[in-house]
XYZ file of N, CA and C in Angstrom:
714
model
N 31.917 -54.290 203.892
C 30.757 -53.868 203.096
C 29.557 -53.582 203.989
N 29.308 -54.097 205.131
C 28.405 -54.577 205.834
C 27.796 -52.813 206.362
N 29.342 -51.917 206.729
C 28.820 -50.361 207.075
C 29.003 -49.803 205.720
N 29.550 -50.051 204.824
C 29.128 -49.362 203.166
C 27.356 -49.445 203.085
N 26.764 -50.731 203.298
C 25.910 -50.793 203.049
C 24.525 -50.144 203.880
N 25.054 -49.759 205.111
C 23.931 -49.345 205.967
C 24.022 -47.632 205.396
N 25.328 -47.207 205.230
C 25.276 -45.950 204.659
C 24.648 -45.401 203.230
N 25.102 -46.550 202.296
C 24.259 -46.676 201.014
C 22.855 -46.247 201.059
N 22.705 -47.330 201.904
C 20.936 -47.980 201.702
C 20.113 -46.009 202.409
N 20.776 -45.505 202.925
C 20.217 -44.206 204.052
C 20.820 -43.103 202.940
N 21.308 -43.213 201.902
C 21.763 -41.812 201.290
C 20.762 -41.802 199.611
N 20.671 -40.554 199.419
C 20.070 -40.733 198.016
C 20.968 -40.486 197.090
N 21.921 -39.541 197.564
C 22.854 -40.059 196.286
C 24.852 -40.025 197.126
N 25.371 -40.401 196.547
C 26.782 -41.561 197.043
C 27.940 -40.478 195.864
N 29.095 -40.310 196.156
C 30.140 -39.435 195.002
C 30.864 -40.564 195.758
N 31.398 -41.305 194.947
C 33.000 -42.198 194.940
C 33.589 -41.405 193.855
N 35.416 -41.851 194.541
C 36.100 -40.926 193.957
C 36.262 -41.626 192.424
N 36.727 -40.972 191.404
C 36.943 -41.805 189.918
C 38.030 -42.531 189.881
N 39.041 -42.521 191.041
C 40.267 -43.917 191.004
C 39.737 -44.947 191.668
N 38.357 -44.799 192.126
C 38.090 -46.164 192.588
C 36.925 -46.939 192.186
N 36.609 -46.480 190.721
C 35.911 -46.515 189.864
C 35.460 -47.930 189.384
N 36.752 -48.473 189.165
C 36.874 -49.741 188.785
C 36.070 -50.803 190.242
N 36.291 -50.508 191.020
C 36.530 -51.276 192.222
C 35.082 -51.378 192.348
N 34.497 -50.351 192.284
C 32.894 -50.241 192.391
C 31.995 -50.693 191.533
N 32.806 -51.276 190.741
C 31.813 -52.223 189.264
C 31.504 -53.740 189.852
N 31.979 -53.887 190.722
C 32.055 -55.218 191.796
C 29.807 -55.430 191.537
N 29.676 -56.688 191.985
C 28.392 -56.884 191.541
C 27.669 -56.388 192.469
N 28.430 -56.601 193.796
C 27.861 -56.094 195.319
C 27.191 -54.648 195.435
N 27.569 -53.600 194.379
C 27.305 -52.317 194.358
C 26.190 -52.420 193.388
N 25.673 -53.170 192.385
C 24.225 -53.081 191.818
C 23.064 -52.569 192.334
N 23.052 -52.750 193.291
C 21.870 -52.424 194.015
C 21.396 -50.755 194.239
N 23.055 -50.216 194.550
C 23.078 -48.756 194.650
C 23.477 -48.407 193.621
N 23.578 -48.750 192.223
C 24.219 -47.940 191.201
C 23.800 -46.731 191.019
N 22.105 -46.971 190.606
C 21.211 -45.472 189.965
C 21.355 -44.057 191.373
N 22.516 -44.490 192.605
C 22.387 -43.188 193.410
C 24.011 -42.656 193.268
N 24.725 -43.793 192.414
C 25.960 -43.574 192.818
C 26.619 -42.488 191.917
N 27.328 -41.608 191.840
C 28.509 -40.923 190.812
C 30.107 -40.841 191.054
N 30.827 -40.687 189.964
C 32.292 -40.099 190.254
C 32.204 -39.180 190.142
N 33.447 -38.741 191.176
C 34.131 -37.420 190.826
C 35.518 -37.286 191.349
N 36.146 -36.498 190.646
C 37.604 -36.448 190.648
C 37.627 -35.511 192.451
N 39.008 -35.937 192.618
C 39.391 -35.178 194.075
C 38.922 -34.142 194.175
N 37.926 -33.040 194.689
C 37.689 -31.259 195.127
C 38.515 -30.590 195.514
N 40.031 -30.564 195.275
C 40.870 -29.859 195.953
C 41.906 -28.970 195.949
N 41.356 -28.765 194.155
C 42.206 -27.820 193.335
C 41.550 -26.366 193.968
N 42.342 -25.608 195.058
C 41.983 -24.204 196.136
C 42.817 -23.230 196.051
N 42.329 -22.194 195.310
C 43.708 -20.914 195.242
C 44.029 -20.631 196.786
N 45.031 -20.500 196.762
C 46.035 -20.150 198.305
C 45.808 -18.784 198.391
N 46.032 -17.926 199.541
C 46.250 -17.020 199.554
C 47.162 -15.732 199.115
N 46.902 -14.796 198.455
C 47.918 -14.408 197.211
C 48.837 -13.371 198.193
N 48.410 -12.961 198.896
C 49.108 -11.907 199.985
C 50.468 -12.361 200.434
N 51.427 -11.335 200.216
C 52.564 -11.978 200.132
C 53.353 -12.035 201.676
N 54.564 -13.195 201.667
C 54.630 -13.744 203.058
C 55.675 -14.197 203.445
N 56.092 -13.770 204.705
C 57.130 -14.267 204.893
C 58.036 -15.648 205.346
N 58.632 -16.025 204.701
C 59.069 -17.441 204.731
C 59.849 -17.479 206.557
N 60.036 -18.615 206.362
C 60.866 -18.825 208.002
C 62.000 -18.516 208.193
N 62.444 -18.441 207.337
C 63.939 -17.673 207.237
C 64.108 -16.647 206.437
N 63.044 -15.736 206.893
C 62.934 -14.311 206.269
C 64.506 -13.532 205.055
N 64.528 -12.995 204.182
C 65.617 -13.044 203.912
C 66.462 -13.620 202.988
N 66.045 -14.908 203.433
C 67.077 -15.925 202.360
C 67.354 -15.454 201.123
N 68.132 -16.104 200.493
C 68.805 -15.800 198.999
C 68.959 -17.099 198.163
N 68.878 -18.355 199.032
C 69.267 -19.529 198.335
C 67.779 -20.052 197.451
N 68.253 -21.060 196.518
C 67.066 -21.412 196.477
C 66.889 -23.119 196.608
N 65.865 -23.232 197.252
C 65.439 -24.768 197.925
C 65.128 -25.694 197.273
N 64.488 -26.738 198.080
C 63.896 -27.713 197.142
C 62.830 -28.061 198.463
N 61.683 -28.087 198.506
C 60.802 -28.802 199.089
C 60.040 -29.547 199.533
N 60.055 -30.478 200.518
C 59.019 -31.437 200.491
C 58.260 -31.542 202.043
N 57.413 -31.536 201.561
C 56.365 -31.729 203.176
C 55.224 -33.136 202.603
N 56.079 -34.093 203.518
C 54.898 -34.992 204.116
C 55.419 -36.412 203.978
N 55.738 -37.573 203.681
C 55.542 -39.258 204.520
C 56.925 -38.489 203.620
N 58.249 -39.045 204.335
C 58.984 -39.832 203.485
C 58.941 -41.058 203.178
N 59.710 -41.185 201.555
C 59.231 -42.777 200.702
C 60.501 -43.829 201.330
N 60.747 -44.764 201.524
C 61.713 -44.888 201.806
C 62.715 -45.568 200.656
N 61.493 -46.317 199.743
C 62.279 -46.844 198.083
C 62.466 -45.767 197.447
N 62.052 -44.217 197.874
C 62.157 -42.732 197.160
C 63.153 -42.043 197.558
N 63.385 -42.105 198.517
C 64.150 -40.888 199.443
C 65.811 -40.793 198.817
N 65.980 -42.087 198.842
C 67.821 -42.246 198.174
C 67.951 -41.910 197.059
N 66.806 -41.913 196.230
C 66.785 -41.563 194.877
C 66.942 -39.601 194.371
N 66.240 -39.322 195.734
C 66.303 -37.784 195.737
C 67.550 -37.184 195.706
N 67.953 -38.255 196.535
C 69.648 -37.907 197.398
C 70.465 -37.693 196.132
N 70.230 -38.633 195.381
C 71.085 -38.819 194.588
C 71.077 -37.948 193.177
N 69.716 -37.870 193.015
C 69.728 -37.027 192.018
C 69.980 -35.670 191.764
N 69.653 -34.988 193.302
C 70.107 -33.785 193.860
C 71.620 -33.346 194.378
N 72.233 -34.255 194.569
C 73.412 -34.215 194.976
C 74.405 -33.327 194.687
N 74.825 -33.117 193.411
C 75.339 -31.870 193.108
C 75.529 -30.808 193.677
N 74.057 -30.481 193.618
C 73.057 -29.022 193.604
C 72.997 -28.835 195.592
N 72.877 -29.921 196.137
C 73.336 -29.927 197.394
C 74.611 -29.664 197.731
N 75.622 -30.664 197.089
C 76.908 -30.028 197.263
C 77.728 -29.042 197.548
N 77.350 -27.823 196.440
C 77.583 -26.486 196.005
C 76.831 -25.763 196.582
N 75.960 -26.423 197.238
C 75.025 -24.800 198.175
C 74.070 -24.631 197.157
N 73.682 -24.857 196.281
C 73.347 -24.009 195.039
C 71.533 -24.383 195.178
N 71.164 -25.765 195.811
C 69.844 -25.565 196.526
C 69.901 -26.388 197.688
N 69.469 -25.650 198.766
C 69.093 -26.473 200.143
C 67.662 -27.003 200.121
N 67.567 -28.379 200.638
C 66.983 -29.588 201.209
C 65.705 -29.242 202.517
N 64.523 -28.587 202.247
C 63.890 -28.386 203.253
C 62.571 -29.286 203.427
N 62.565 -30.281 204.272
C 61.860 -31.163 204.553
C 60.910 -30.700 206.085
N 59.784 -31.311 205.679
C 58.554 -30.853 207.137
C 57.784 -32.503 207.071
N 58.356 -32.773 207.659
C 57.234 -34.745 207.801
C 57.343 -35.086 209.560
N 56.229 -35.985 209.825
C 56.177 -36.432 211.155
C 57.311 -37.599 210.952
N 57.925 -38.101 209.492
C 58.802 -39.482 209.613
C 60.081 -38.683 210.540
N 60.663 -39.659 211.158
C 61.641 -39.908 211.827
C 62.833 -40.090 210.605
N 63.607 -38.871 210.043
C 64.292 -38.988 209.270
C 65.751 -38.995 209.278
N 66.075 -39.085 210.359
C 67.444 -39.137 211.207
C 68.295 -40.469 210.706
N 67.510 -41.488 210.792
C 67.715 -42.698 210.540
C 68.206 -42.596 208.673
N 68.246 -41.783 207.749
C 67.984 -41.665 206.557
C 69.716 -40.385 206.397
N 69.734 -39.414 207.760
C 71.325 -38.799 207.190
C 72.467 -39.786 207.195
N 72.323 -41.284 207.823
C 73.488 -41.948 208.310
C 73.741 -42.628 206.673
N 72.961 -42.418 205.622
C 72.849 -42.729 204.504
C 73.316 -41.653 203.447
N 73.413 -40.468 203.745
C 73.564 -39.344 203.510
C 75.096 -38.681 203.420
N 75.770 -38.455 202.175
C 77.415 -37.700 202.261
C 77.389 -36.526 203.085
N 78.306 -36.383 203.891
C 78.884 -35.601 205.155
C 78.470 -34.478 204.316
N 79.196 -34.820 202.930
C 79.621 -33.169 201.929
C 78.142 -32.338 202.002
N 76.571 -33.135 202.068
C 76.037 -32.356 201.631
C 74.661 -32.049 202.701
N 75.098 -33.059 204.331
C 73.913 -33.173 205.170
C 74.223 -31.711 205.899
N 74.836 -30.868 205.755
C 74.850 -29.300 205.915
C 73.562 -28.630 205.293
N 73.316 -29.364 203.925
C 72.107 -28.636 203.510
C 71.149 -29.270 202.968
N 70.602 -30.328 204.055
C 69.589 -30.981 204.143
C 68.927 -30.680 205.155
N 67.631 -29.628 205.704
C 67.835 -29.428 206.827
C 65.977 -29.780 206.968
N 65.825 -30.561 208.258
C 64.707 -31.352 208.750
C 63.677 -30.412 210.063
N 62.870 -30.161 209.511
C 61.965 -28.713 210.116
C 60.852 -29.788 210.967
N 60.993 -30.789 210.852
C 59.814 -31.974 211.850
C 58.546 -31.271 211.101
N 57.543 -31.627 212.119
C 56.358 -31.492 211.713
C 55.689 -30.126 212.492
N 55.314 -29.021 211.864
C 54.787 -28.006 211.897
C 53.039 -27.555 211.346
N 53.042 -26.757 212.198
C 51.342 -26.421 211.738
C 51.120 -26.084 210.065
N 50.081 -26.754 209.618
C 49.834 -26.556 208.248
C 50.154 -25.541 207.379
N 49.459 -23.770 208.415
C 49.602 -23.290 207.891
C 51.028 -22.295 207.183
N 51.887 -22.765 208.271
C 53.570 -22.888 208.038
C 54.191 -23.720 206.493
N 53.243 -24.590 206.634
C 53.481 -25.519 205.371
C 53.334 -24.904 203.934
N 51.766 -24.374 204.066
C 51.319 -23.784 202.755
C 52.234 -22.423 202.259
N 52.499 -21.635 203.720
C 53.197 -20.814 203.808
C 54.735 -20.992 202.423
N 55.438 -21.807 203.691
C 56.837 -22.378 202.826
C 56.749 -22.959 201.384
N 55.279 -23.570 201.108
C 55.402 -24.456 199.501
C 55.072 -22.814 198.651
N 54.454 -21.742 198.851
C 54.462 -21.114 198.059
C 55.339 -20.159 197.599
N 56.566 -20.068 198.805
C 57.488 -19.307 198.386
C 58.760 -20.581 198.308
N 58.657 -21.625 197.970
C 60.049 -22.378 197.467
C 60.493 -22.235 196.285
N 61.732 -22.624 196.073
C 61.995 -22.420 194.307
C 61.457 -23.768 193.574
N 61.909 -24.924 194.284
C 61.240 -26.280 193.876
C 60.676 -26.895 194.631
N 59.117 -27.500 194.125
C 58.458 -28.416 195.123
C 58.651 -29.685 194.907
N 59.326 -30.745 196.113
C 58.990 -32.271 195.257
C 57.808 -32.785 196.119
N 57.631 -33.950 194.586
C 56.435 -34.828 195.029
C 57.038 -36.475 194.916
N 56.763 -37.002 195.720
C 57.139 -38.491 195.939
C 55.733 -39.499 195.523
N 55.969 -40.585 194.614
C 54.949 -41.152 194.010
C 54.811 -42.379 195.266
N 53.178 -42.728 194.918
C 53.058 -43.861 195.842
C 53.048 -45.161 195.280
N 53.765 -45.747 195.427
C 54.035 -47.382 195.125
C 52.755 -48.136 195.035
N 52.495 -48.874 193.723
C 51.646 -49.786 193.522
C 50.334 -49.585 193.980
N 49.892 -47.849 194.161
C 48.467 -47.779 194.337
C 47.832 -47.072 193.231
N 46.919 -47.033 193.309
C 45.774 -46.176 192.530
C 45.099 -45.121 192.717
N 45.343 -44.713 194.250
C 45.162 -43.958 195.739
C 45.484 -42.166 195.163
N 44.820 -41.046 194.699
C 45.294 -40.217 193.598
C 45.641 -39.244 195.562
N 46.875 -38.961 195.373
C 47.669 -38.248 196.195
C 46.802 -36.468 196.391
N 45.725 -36.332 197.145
C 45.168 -34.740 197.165
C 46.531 -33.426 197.486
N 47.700 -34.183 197.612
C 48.413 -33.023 197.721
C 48.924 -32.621 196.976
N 48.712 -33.465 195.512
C 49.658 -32.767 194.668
C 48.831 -31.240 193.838
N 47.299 -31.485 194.210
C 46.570 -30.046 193.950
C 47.051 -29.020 194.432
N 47.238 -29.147 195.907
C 48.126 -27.841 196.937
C 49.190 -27.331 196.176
N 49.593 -28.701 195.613
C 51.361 -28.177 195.126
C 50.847 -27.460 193.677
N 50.074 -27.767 192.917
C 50.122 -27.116 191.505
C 49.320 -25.600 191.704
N 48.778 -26.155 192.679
C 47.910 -24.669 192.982
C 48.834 -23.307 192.954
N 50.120 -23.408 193.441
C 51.626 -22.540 193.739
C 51.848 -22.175 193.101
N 51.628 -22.993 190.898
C 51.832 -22.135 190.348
C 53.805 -22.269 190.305
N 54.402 -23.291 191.282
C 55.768 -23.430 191.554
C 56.196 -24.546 190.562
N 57.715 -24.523 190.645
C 58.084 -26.220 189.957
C 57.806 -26.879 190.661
N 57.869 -28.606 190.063
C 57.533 -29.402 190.741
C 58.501 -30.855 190.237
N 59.058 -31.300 190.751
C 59.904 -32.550 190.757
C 59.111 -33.607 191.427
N 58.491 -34.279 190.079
C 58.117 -35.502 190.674
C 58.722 -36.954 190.614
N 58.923 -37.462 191.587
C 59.906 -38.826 191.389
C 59.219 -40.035 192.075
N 58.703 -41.379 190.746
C 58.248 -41.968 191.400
C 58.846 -43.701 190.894
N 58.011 -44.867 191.347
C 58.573 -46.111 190.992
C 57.763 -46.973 190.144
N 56.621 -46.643 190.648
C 55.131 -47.003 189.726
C 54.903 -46.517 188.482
N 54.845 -48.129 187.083
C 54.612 -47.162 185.727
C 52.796 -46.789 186.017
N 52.430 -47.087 186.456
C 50.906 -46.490 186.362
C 50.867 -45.428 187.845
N 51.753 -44.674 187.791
C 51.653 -43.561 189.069
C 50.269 -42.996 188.959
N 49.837 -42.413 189.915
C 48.171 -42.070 189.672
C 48.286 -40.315 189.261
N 49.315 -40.030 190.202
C 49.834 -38.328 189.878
C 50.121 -38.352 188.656
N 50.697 -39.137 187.638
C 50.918 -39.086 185.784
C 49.919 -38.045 185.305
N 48.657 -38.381 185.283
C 47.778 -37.920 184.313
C 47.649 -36.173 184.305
N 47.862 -36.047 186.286
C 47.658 -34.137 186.515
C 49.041 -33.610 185.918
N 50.130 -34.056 186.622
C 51.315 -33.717 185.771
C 51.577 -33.322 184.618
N 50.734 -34.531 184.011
C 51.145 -34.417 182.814
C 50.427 -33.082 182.113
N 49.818 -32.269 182.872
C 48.729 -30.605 181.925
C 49.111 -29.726 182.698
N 50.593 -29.882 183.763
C 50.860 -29.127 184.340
C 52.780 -28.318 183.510
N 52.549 -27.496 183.487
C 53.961 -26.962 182.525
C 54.852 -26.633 183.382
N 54.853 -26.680 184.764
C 55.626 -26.377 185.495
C 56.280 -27.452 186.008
N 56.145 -29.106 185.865
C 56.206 -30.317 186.115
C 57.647 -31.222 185.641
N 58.272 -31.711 186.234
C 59.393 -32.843 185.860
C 59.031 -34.243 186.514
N 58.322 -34.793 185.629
C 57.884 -36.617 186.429
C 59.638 -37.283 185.662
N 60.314 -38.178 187.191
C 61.019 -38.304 187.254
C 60.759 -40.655 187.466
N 61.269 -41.171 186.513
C 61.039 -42.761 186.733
C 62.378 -42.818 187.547
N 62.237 -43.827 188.529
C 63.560 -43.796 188.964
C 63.806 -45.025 188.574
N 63.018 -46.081 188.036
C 63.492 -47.146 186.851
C 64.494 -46.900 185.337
N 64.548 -45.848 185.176
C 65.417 -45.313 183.803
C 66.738 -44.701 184.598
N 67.851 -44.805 183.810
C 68.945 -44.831 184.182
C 69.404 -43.269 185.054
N 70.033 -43.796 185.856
C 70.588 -41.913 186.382
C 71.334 -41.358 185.611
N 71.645 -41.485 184.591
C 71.992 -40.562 183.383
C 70.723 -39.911 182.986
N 69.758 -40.647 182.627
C 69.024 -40.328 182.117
C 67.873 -39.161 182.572
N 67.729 -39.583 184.434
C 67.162 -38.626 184.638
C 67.809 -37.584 185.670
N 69.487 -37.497 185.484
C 70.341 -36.276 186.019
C 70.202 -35.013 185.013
N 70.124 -36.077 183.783
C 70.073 -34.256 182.438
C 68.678 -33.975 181.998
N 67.716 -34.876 182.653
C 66.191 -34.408 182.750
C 66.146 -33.371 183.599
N 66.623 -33.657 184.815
C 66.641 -32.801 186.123
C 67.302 -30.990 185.934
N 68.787 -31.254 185.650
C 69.599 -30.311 185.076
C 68.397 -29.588 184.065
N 67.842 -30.143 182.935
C 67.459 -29.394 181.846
C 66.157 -28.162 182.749
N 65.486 -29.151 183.698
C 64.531 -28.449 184.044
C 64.970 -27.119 185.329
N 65.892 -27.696 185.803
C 66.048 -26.768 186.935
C 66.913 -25.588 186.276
N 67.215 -25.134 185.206
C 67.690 -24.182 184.706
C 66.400 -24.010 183.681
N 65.380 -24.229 183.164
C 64.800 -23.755 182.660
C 63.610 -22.729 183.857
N 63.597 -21.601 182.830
C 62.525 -21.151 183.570
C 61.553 -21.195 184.076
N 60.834 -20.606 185.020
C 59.175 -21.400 185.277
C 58.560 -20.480 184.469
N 57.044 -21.040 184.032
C 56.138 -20.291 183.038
C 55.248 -20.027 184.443
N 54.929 -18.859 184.110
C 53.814 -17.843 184.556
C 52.730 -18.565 184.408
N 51.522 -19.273 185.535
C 50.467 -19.340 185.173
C 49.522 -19.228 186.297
N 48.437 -18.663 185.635
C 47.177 -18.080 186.409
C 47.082 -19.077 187.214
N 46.053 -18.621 188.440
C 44.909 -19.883 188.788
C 43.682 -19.584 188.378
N 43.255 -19.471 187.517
C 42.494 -19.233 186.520
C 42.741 -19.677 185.421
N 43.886 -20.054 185.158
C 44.287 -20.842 184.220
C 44.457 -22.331 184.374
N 44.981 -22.113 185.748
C 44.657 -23.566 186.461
C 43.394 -24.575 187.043
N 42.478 -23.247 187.211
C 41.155 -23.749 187.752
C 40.421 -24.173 186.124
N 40.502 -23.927 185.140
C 40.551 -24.250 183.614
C 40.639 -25.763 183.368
N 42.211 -25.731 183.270
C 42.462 -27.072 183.169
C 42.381 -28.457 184.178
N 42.206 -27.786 185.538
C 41.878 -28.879 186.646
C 40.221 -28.732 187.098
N 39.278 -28.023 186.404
C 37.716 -27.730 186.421
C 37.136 -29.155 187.466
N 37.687 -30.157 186.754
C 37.323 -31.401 187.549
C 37.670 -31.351 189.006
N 38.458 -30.982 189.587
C 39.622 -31.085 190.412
C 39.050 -29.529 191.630
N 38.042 -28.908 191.167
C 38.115 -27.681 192.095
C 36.376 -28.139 192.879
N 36.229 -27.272 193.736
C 35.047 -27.774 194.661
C 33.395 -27.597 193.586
N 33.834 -26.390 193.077
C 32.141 -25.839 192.379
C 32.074 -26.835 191.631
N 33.088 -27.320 190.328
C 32.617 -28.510 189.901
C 32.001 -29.823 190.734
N 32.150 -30.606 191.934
C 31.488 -31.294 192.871
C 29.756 -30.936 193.119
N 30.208 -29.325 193.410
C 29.239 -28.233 194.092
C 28.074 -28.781 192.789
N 28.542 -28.015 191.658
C 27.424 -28.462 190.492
C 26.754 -29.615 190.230
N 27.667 -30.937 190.483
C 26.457 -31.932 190.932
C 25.678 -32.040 191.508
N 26.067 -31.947 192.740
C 25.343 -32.048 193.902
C 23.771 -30.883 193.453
N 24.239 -29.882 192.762
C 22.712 -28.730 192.409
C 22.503 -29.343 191.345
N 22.723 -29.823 190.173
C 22.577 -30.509 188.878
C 21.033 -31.589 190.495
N 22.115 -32.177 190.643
C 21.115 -33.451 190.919
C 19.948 -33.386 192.144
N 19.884 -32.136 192.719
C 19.538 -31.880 193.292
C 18.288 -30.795 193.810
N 18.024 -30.619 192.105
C 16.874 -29.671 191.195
C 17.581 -28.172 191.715
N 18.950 -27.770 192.344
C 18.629 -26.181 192.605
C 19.029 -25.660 191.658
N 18.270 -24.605 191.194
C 19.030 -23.432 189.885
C 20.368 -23.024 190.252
């Protein structure tokens, strides 16, 4: 608290994020209340619409994506639920993380580590690149935090599917998901029956067409000008 407070005491006004809302009702923060506000993450950013070529220029298959920590109470769960669809070729496994995931094929059926394929860690803009031309994006939930994940904006921003699979009933990603139509939140507490013909239903359903304009709509909270407008709201500029 001791550098919270030297920063406090020197700012006139303070934006904590709204998942840590609660935390800041603490009595210790009285003092700075009348400078303090929430606001939701700023990071809902249309991508660039210009179209692009993926790394394997060409392709025909269609993927499944994930860039960034593998989970490790998550990862087997992917395996498994995907498995099939790995099997048959029918979607390849393209992963971009600094984890050391080697340790994770020895866990992995022979039948399907052909099309699991591990791209390490690459420059960002390779990243944004690949999430906007995948067929599916996944998102991995974070265990027992409250901590609201800024990447899952990148990912809805795409406008792509999205497979989310997590362990936490109070996941913090729930609430965006849930106004997103392109979305499958996946419990991996409910039975694998249950969420193999969740999975199946969605990956043969079509994706819906939607703006980012339609998106900047429903995530208003979530994009920078909304922030921007406080900051001029409170700040007397027209």
């Amino acid at each position: 608290m001791r550098w919270e407070k030297k920063i406090y005491n020197k700012m006139d006004l303070v934006l904590n994020l709204k998942c840590h809302e609660q935390y800041h009702q603490k009595s210790r923060y009285d003092a700075f209340r009348n400078k303090m506000r929430f606001v939701d993450i700023p990071h809902m950013i249309k991508q660039d619409d210009s179209k692009t070529e993926t790394m394997e220029s060409g392709k025909t298959y269609n993927n499944l994506l994930y860039a960034g920590l593998i989970r490790e109470e998550i990862f087997p769960h992917v395996i498994n639920l995907f498995y099939e669809e790995l099997r048959t070729g029918e979607i390849v496994f393209d992963v971009y993380t600094r984890t050391n995931v080697e340790a994770f094929y020895m866990h992995i059926p022979k039948a399907i580590q052909g099309n699991i394929k591990n791209h390490g860690f690459v420059d960002r803009s390779i990243v944004l690149r690949e999430e906007k031309n995948a067929s599916v994006l996944l998102s991995m939930g974070n265990p027992d935090s409250d901590f609201i994940p800024s990447k899952i904006f990148e990912l809805i921003a795409t406008g792509n599917k999205i497979v989310h699979i997590y362990s936490y009933d109070e996941d913090s990603a729930l609430p965006y998901y849930a106004k997103y139509p392109n979305s499958c939140c996946i419990n991996i507490k409910d039975t694998p029956e249950e969420n193999r013909a969740k999975l199946k239903a969605f990956l043969i359903q079509p994706k819906q067409e939607i703006s980012f304009d339609d998106l900047r709509s429903i995530y208003y909270e979530n994009t920078p000008e909304y922030t921007a407008d406080i900051l001029c709201q409170l700040g007397g500029a027209k």
